[in-house]
Coordinates of C-alpha atoms and ligand atoms in Angstrom, one line a residue:
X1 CA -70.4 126.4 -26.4
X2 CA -67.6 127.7 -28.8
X3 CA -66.5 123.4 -28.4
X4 CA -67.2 121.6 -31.1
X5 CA -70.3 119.4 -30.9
X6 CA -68.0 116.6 -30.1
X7 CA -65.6 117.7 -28.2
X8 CA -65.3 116.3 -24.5
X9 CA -64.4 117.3 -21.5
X10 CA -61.9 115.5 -19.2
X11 CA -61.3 116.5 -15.7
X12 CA -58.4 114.9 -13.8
X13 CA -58.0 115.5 -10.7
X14 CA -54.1 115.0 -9.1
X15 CA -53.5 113.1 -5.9
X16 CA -50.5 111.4 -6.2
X17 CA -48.1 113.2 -3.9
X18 CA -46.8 111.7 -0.6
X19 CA -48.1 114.4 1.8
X20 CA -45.6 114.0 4.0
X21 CA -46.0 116.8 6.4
X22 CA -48.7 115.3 7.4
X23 CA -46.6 113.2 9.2
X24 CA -49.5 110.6 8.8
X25 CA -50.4 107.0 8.6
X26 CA -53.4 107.9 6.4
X27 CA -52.8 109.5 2.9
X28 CA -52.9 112.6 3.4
X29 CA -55.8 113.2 0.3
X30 CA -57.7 110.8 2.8
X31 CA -57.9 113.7 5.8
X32 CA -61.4 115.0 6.0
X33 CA -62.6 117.9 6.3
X34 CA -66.5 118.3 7.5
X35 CA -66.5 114.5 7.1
X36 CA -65.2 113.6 3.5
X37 CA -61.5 113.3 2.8
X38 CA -60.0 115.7 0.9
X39 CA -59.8 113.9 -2.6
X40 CA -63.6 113.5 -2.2
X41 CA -64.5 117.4 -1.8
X42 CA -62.2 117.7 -5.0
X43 CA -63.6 114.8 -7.4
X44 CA -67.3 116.2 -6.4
X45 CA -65.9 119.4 -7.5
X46 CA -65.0 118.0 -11.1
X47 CA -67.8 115.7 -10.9
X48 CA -70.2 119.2 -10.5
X49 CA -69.4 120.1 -14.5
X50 CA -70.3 116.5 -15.5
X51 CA -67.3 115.8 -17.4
X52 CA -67.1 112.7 -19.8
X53 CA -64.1 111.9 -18.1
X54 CA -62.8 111.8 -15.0
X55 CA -60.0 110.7 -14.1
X56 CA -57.8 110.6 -10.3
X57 CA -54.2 110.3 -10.5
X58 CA -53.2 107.9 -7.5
X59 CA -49.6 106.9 -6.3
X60 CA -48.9 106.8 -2.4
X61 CA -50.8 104.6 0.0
X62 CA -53.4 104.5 -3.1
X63 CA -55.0 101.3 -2.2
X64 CA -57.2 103.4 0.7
X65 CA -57.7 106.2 -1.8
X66 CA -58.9 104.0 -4.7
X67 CA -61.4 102.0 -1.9
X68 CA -62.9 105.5 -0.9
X69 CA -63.2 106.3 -4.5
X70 CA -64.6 103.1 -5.4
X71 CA -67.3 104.1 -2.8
X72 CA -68.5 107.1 -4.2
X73 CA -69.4 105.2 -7.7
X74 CA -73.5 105.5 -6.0
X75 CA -73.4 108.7 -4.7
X76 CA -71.6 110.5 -7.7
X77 CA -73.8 108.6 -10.0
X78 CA -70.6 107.9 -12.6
X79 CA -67.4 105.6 -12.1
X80 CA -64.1 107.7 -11.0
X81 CA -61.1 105.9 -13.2
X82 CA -58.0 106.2 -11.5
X83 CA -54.6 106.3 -13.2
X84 CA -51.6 105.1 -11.6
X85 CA -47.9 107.2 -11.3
X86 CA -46.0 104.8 -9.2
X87 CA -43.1 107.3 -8.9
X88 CA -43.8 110.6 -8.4
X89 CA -41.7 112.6 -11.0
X90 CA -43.6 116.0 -11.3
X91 CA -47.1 116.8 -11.9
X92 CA -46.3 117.3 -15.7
X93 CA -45.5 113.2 -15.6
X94 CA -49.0 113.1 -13.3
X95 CA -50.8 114.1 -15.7
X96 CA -49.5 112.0 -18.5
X97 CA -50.0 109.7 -16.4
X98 CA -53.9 110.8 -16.2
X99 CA -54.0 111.3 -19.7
X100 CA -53.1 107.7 -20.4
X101 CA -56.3 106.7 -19.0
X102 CA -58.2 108.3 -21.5
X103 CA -59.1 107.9 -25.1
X104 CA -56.1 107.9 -28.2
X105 CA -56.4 111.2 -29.3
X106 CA -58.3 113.2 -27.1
X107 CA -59.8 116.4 -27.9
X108 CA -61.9 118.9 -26.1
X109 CA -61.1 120.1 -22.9
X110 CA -58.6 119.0 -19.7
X111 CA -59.5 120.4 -16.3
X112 CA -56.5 119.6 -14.1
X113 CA -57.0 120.0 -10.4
X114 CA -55.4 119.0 -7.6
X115 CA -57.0 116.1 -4.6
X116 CA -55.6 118.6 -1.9
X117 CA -57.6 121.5 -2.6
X118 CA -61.0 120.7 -0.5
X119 CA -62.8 124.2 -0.9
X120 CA -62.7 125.2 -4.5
X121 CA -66.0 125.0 -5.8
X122 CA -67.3 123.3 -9.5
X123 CA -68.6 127.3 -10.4
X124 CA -65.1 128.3 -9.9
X125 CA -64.3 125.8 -12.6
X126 CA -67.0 126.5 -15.0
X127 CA -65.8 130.0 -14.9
X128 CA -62.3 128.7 -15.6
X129 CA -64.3 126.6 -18.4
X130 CA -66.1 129.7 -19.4
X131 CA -62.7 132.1 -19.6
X132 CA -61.2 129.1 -21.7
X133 CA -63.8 128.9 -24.2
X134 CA -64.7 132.3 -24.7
X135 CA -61.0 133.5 -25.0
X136 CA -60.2 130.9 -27.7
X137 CA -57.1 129.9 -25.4
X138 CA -55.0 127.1 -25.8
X139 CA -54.1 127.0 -21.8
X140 CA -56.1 128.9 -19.6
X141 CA -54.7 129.3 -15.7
X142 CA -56.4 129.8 -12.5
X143 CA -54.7 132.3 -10.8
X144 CA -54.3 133.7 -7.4
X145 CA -53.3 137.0 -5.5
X146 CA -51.8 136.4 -2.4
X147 CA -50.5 138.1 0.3
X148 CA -47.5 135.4 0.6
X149 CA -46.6 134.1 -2.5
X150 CA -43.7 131.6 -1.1
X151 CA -43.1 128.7 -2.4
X152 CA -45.7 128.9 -5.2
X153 CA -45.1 129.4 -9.0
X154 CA -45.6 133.0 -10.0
X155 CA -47.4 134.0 -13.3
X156 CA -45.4 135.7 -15.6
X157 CA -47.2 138.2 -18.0
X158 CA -45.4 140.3 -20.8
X159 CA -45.9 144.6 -21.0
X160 CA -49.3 144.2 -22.4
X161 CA -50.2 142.3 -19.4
X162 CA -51.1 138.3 -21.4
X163 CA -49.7 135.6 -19.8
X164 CA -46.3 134.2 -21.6
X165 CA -45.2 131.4 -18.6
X166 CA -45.1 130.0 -15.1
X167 CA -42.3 129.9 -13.2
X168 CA -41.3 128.2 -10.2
X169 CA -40.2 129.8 -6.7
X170 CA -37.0 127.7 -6.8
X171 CA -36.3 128.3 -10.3
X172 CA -37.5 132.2 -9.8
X173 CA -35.1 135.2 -10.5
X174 CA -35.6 137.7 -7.7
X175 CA -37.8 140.2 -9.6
X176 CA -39.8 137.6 -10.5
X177 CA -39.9 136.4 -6.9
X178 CA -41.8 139.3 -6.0
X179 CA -44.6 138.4 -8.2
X180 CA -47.6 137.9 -5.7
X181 CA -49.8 136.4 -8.5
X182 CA -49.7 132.8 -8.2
X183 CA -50.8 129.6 -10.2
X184 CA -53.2 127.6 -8.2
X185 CA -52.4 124.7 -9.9
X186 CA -55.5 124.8 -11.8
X187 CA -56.1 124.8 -15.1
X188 CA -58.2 124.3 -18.7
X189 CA -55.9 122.9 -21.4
X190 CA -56.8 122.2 -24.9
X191 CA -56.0 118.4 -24.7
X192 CA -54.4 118.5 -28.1
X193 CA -51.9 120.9 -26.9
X194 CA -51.9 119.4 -23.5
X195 CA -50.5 116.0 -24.8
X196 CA -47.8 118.0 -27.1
X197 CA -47.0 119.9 -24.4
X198 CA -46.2 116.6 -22.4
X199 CA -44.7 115.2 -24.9
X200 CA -41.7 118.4 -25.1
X201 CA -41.6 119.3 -21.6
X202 CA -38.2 117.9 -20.0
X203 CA -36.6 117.8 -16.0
X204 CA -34.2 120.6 -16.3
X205 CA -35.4 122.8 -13.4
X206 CA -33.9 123.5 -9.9
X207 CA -36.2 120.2 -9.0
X208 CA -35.6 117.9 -11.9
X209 CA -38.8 117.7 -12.2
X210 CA -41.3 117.2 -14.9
X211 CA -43.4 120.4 -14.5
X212 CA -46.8 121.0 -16.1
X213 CA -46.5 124.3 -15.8
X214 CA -44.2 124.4 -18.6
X215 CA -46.9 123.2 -21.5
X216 CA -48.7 126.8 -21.0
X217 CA -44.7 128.4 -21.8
X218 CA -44.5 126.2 -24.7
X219 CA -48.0 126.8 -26.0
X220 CA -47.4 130.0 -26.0
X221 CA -44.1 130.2 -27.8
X222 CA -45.7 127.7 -30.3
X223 CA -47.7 131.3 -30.9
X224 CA -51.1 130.0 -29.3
X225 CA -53.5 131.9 -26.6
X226 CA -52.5 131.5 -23.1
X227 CA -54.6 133.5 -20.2
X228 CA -55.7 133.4 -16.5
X229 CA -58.7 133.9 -14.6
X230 CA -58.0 135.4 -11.4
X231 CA -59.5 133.6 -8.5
X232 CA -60.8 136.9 -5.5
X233 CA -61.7 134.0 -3.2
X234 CA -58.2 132.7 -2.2
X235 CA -59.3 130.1 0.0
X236 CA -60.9 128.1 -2.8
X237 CA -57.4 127.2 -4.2
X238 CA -55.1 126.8 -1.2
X239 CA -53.9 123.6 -0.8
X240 CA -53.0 121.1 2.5
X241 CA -49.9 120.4 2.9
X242 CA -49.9 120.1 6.6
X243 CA -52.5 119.7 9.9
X244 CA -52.5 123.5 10.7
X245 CA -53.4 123.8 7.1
X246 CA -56.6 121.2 7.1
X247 CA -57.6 122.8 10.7
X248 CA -58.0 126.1 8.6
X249 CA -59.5 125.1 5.7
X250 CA -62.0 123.0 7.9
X251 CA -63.1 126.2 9.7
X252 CA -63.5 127.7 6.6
X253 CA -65.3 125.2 5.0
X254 CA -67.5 125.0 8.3
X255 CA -68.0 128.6 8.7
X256 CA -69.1 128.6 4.6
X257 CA -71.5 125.4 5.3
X258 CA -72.8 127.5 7.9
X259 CA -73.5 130.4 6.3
X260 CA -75.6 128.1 3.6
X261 CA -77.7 127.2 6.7
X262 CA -78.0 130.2 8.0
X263 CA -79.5 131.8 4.7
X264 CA -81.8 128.7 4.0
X265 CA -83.5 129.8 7.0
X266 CA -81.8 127.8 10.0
X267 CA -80.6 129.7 13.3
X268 CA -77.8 129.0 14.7
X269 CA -77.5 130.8 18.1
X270 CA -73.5 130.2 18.0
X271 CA -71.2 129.4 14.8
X272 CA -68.1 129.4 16.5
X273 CA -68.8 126.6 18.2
X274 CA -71.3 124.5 15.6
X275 CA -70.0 122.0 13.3
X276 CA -71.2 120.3 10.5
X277 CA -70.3 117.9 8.3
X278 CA -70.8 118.3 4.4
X279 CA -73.6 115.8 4.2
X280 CA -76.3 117.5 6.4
X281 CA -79.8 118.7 5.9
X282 CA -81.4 121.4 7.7
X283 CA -85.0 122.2 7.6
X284 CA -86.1 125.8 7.7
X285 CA -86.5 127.2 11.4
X286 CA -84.2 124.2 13.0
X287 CA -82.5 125.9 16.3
X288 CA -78.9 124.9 16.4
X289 CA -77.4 126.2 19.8
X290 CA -73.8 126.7 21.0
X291 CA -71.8 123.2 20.9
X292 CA -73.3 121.4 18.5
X293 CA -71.8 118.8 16.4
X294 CA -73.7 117.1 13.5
X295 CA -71.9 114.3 11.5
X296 CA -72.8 111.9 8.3
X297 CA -76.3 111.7 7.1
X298 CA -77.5 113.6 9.9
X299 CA -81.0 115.4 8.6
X300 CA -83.2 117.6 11.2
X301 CA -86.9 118.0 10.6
X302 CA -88.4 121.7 10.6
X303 CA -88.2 123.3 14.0
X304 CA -86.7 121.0 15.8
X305 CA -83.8 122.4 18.4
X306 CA -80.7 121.0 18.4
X307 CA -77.9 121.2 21.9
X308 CA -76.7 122.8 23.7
X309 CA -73.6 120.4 23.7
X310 CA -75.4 117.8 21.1
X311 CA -73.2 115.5 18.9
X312 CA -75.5 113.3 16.6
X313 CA -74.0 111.2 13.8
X314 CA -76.3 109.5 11.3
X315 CA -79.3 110.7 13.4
X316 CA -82.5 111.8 11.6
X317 CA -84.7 113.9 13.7
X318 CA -88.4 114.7 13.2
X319 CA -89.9 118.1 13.2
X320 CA -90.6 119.7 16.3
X321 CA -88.0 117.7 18.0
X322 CA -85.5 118.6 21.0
X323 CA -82.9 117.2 21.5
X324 CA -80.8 118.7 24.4
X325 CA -77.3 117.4 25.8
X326 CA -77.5 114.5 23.7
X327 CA -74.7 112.3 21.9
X328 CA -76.3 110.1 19.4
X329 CA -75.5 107.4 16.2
X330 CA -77.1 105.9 13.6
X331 CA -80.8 106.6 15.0
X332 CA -83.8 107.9 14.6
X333 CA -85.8 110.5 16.6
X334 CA -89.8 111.1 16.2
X335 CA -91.5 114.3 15.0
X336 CA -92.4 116.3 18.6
X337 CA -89.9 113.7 20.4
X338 CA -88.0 115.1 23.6
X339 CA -84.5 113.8 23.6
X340 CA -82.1 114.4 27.2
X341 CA -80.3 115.9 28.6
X342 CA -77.9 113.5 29.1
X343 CA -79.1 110.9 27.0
X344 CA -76.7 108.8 25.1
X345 CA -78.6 107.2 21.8
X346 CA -76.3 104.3 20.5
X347 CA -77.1 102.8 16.9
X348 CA -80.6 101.4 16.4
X349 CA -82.6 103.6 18.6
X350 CA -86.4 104.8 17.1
X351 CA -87.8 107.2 19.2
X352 CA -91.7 107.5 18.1
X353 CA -94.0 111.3 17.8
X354 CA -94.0 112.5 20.6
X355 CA -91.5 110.1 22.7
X356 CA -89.4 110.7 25.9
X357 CA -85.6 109.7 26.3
X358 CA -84.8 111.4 29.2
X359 CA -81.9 112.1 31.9
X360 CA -79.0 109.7 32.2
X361 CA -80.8 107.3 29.7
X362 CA -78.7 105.2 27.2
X363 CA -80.7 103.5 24.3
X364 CA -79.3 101.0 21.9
X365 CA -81.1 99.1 18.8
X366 CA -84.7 99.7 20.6
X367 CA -87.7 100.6 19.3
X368 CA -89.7 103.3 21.9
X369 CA -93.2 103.7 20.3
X370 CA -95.1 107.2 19.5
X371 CA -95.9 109.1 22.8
X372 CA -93.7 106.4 25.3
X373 CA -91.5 107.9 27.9
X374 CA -88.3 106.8 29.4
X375 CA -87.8 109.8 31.4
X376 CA -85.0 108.9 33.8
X377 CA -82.0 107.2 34.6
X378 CA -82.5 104.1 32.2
X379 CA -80.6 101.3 30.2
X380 CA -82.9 100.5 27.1
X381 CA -81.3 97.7 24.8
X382 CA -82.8 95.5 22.6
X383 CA -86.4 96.2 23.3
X384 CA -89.7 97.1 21.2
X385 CA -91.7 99.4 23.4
X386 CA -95.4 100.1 22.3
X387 CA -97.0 103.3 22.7
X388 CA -98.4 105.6 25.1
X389 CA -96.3 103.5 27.8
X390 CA -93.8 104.7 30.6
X391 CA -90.8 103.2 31.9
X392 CA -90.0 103.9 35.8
X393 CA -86.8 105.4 36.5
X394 CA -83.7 104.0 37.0
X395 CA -84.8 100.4 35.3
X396 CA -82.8 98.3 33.0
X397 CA -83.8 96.0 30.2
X398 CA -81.2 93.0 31.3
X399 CA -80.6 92.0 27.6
X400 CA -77.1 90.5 28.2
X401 CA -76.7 86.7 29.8
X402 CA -73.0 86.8 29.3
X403 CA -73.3 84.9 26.5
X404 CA -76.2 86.0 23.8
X405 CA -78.5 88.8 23.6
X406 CA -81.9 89.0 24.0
X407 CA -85.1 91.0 23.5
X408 CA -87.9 92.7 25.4
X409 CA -91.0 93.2 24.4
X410 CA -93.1 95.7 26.3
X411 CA -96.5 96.4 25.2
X412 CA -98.7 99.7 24.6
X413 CA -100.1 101.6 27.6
X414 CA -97.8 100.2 29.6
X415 CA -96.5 101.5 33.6
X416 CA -94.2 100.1 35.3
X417 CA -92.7 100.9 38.6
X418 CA -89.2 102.6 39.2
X419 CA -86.2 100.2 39.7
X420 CA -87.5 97.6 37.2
X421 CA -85.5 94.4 35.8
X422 CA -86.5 93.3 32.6
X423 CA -84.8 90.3 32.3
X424 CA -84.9 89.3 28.5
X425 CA -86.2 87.4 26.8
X426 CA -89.5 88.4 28.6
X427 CA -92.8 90.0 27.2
X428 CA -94.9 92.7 29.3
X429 CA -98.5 92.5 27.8
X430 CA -100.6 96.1 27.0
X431 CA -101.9 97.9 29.7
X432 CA -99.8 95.8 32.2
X433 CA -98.3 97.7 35.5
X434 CA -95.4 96.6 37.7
X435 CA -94.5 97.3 41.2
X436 CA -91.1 99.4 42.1
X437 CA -88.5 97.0 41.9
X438 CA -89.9 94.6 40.4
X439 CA -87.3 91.8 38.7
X440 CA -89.5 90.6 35.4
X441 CA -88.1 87.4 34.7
X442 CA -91.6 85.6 33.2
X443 CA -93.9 87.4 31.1
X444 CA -96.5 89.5 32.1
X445 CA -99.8 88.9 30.9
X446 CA -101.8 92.3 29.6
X447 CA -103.4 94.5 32.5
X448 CA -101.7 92.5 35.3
X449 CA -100.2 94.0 38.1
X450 CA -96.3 92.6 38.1
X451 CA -94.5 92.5 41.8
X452 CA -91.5 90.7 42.7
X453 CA -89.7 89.7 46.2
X454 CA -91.3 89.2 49.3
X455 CA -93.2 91.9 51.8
X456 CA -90.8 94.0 53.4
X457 CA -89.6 92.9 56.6
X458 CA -88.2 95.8 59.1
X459 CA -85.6 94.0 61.8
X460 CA -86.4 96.5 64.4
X461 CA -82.9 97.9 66.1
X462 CA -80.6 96.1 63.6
X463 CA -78.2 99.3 63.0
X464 CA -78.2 100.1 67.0
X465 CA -77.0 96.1 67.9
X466 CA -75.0 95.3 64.5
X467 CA -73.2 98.4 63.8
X468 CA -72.5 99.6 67.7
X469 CA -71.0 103.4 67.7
X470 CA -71.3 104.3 64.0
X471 CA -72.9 108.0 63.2
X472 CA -75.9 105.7 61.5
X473 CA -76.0 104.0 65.1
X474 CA -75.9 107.0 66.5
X475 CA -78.2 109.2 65.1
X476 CA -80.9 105.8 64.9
X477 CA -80.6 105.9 68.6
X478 CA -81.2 110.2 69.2
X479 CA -84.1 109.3 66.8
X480 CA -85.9 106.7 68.6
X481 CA -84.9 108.1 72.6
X482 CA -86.8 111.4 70.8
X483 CA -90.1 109.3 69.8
X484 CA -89.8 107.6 73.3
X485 CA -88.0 109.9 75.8
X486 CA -88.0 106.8 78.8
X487 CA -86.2 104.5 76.9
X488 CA -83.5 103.6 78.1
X489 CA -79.9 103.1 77.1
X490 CA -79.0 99.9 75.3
Ligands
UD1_501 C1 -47.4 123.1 -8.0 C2 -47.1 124.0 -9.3 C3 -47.0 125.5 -8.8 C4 -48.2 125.9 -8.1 C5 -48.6 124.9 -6.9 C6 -49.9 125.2 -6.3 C7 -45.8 122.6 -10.8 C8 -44.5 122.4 -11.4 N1 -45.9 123.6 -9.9 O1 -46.3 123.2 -7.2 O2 -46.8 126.3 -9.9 O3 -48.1 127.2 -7.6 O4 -48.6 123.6 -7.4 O5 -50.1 124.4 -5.2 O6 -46.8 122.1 -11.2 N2 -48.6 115.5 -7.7 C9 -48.7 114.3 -8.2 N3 -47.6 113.7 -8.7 C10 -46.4 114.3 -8.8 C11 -46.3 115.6 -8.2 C12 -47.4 116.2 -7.7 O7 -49.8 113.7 -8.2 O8 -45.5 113.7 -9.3 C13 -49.8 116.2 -7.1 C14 -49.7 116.3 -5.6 O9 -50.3 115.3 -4.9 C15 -50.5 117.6 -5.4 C16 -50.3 118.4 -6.7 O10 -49.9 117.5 -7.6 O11 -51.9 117.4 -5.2 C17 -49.3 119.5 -6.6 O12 -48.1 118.9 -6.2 P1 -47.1 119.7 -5.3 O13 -45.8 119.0 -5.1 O14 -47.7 120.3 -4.1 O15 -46.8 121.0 -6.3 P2 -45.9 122.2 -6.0 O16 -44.5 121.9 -6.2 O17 -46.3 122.8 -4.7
CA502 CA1 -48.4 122.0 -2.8

């Protein structure tokens, strides 16, 4: 690199501004987009050159954005300083600002990019890096075509087409207004210059402002090398300012996440309607179909098939798996496991190889062991099932006294009956069966037969004589003159 040996490299990243359009509670660097708020998708940006420094500039609401930066300390792998501009006076003064942070005397290189800009992507920066070095220049400029340059600075370049200065749309002379090339707001800076920049600029501007944009003008007419490096993929430095905007970059960002997918070998019958969130892994020849939604840490095994209509947060899911009309957190589902439809999977659940969570089944902080089924209609919670065992429809694992809960341990090799009560804390033994209905309120010892209640008693014409001239009544009697045609009428 043309640096010398010592030189650093700073990045700071600016996220100071109010965000006010956003008409928000929340910061509005705190929106997310595929699951990480916008400032995050921008330090991982500047993180992704491995800078010496980086530095966020903070102001409104900051307390939330320095907690979520405080959070990423473990997943970055490096400490993200933040510098505080309690007033926000221009993003020449935010930088300063940023700049205080670092060493006296910095040299080397400032990246300066904003916290609102979720898409751009760390090789659009090392290009910018690349561009700065390579050129020799003092300040180099990320620029933009665009189709509607409103309300953006425009980049003004002389006859021989070298950039002399940036000018703002309010403080723009109408020729210059229809410059469509605009400053994204990103940049390389010598830091030496930078900080003698800062040092001159001043707040006479139709915004009494303290613009950075003014250190490249003043590098330049100190006679050193200004340039830009024209950004083609415009959506990598538009900024959110407002919801429409964060809808639209989501998509994008989605439809790009997507397209990674896609190419690392996953299908996805329908990307319209299939979201995910930054933090996913796909294995090759995972089936995604049409309304899927996978959030967090979510990782699918090879082949597994995912949805329709599946939202899974925090769920890993082994290879082979289906998981069909499902919504599901913080759980674990089995290599070859069958999942739905209409399964709800609350936090805890660990579905085994092979496993069955059926229809109308809601799980919660069980464990159902390899090859166990709960096909139908079920409430698992708070239970350890072995394997190889099957639960009768439409039971219930009773793990709530009103007060505490409690567990239920069900052994392997295990059948019980439909409509079973599992009354916690109880214990059903391996090999044990139950009856249909049966209420387990004691344990069951292994291979016994479980039944509860009494025999069934029928009391013969109780309908006919207790419920006189009701269509039950009714039809009970056509039935029964039909078995006995000289009965007579009651
Ligand atoms: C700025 C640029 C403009 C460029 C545009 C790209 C200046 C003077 N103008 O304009 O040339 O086309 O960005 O979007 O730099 N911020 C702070 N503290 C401040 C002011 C801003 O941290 O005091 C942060 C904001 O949070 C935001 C970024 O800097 O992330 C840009 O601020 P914004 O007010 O949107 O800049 P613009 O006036 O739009
Ligand atoms: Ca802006």
């Amino acid at each position: 690199m043309p640096q010398g040996t010592n030189a650093q490299l700073s990045t700071i990243v600016l996220a100071a501004g109010e965000g006010t359009r956003m008409r928000s509670s929340t910061p509005k660097v705190m929106h997310p987009i595929a699951g990480r708020p916008l400032v995050e998708h921008a330090v991982r940006a500047a993180a992704g050159l491995g800078p010496d420094h980086l530095v966020v500039v903070v102001g409104h609401s900051r307390a939330q954005v320095v907690a979520h930066l405080e959070s990423l300390t473990t997943a970055l792998d490096r400490k993200v300083v933040t510098a505080v501009q309690a007033e926000q006076k221009g993003t020449g003064h935010a930088v300063s600002c940023g700049l205080a942070e670092l060493p006296d005397r910095l040299t080397g290189t400032v990246i300066v990019t904003y916290g609102d800009v979720p898409l751009l992507e760390t090789e659009t920066l090392r290009a910018l890096l690349a561009e700065h070095n390579e050129s020799g220049n003092a300040v180099t400029v990320l620029t933009s075509v665009v189709a509607d340059p409103t309300g953006y600075g425009r980049i003004i370049r002389d006859a021989s087409g070298s950039v002399t200065g940036i000018v703002e749309h309010k403080d723009a002379t109408p020729q210059q207004l229809e410059i469509a090339e605009i400053n994204s707001g990103i940049y390389a800076f010598d830091a030496e210059v930078l900080a003698d920049g800062l040092s001159r600029i001043t707040a006479h501007n139709a915004q009494g402002e303290l613009y950075l944009t003014d250190v490249l003008g003043i590098a330049r007419a100190d006679g050193k090398r200004a340039g830009a490096l024209v950004c083609v993929d415009t959506w990598q430095v538009e900024g959110v300012n407002d919801r429409v905007q964060l809808a639209g970059l989501g998509a994008e960002y989605n439809r790009r996440l997507l397209e990674h997918w896609m190419r690392a070998g996953v299908t996805i019958t329908d990307p319209a309607s299939v979201w995910l969130d930054a933090e996913v892994t796909l294995a090759r020849d995972v089936l995604l179909q049409p309304g899927v939604q996978l959030q967090g840490s979510t990782a699918v095994g090879e082949g597994a098939i995912i949805g329709p209509d599946t939202t899974l947060a925090n769920v890993t899911v082994g290879e082979g798996a289906k998981v069909i009309r499902t919504h599901g957190s913080d759980s674990i589902i089995g290599p070859g496991a069958s999942v739905g439809p209409f399964a709800y999977l609350r936090p805890g659940t660990e579905l085994g190889e092979g496993g069955k969570i059926g229809t109308f089944v809601e799980t919660k902080n069980s464990q159902i062991g390899a090859g166990s089924k709960v096909p139908h209609l079920s409430y698992v919670g708070d239970a350890t099932i072995g394997e190889h065992s099957n639960i009768g429809a439409a039971s219930v694992f009773v793990n709530y006294d009103g007060v505490n809960k409690h567990r239920t341990t069900v052994g392997s090799h295990v059948r019980t009956g439909s409509d079973n009560m599992f009354v916690a804390p109880v214990t059903v033994g391996d090999g044990a069966y139950s009856g249909a209905g049966t209420v387990i309120r004691r344990d069951v010892p292994p291979g016994a037969l479980a039944v509860s209640g009494g025999p069934q008693r029928n009391l013969e014409g109780w309908v006919v004589r207790r419920r006189p001239g009701t269509p039950a009544a009714e039809a009970a009697e056509r039935a029964l003159a039909a078995q006995d045609p000289d009965r007579e009428e009651q």
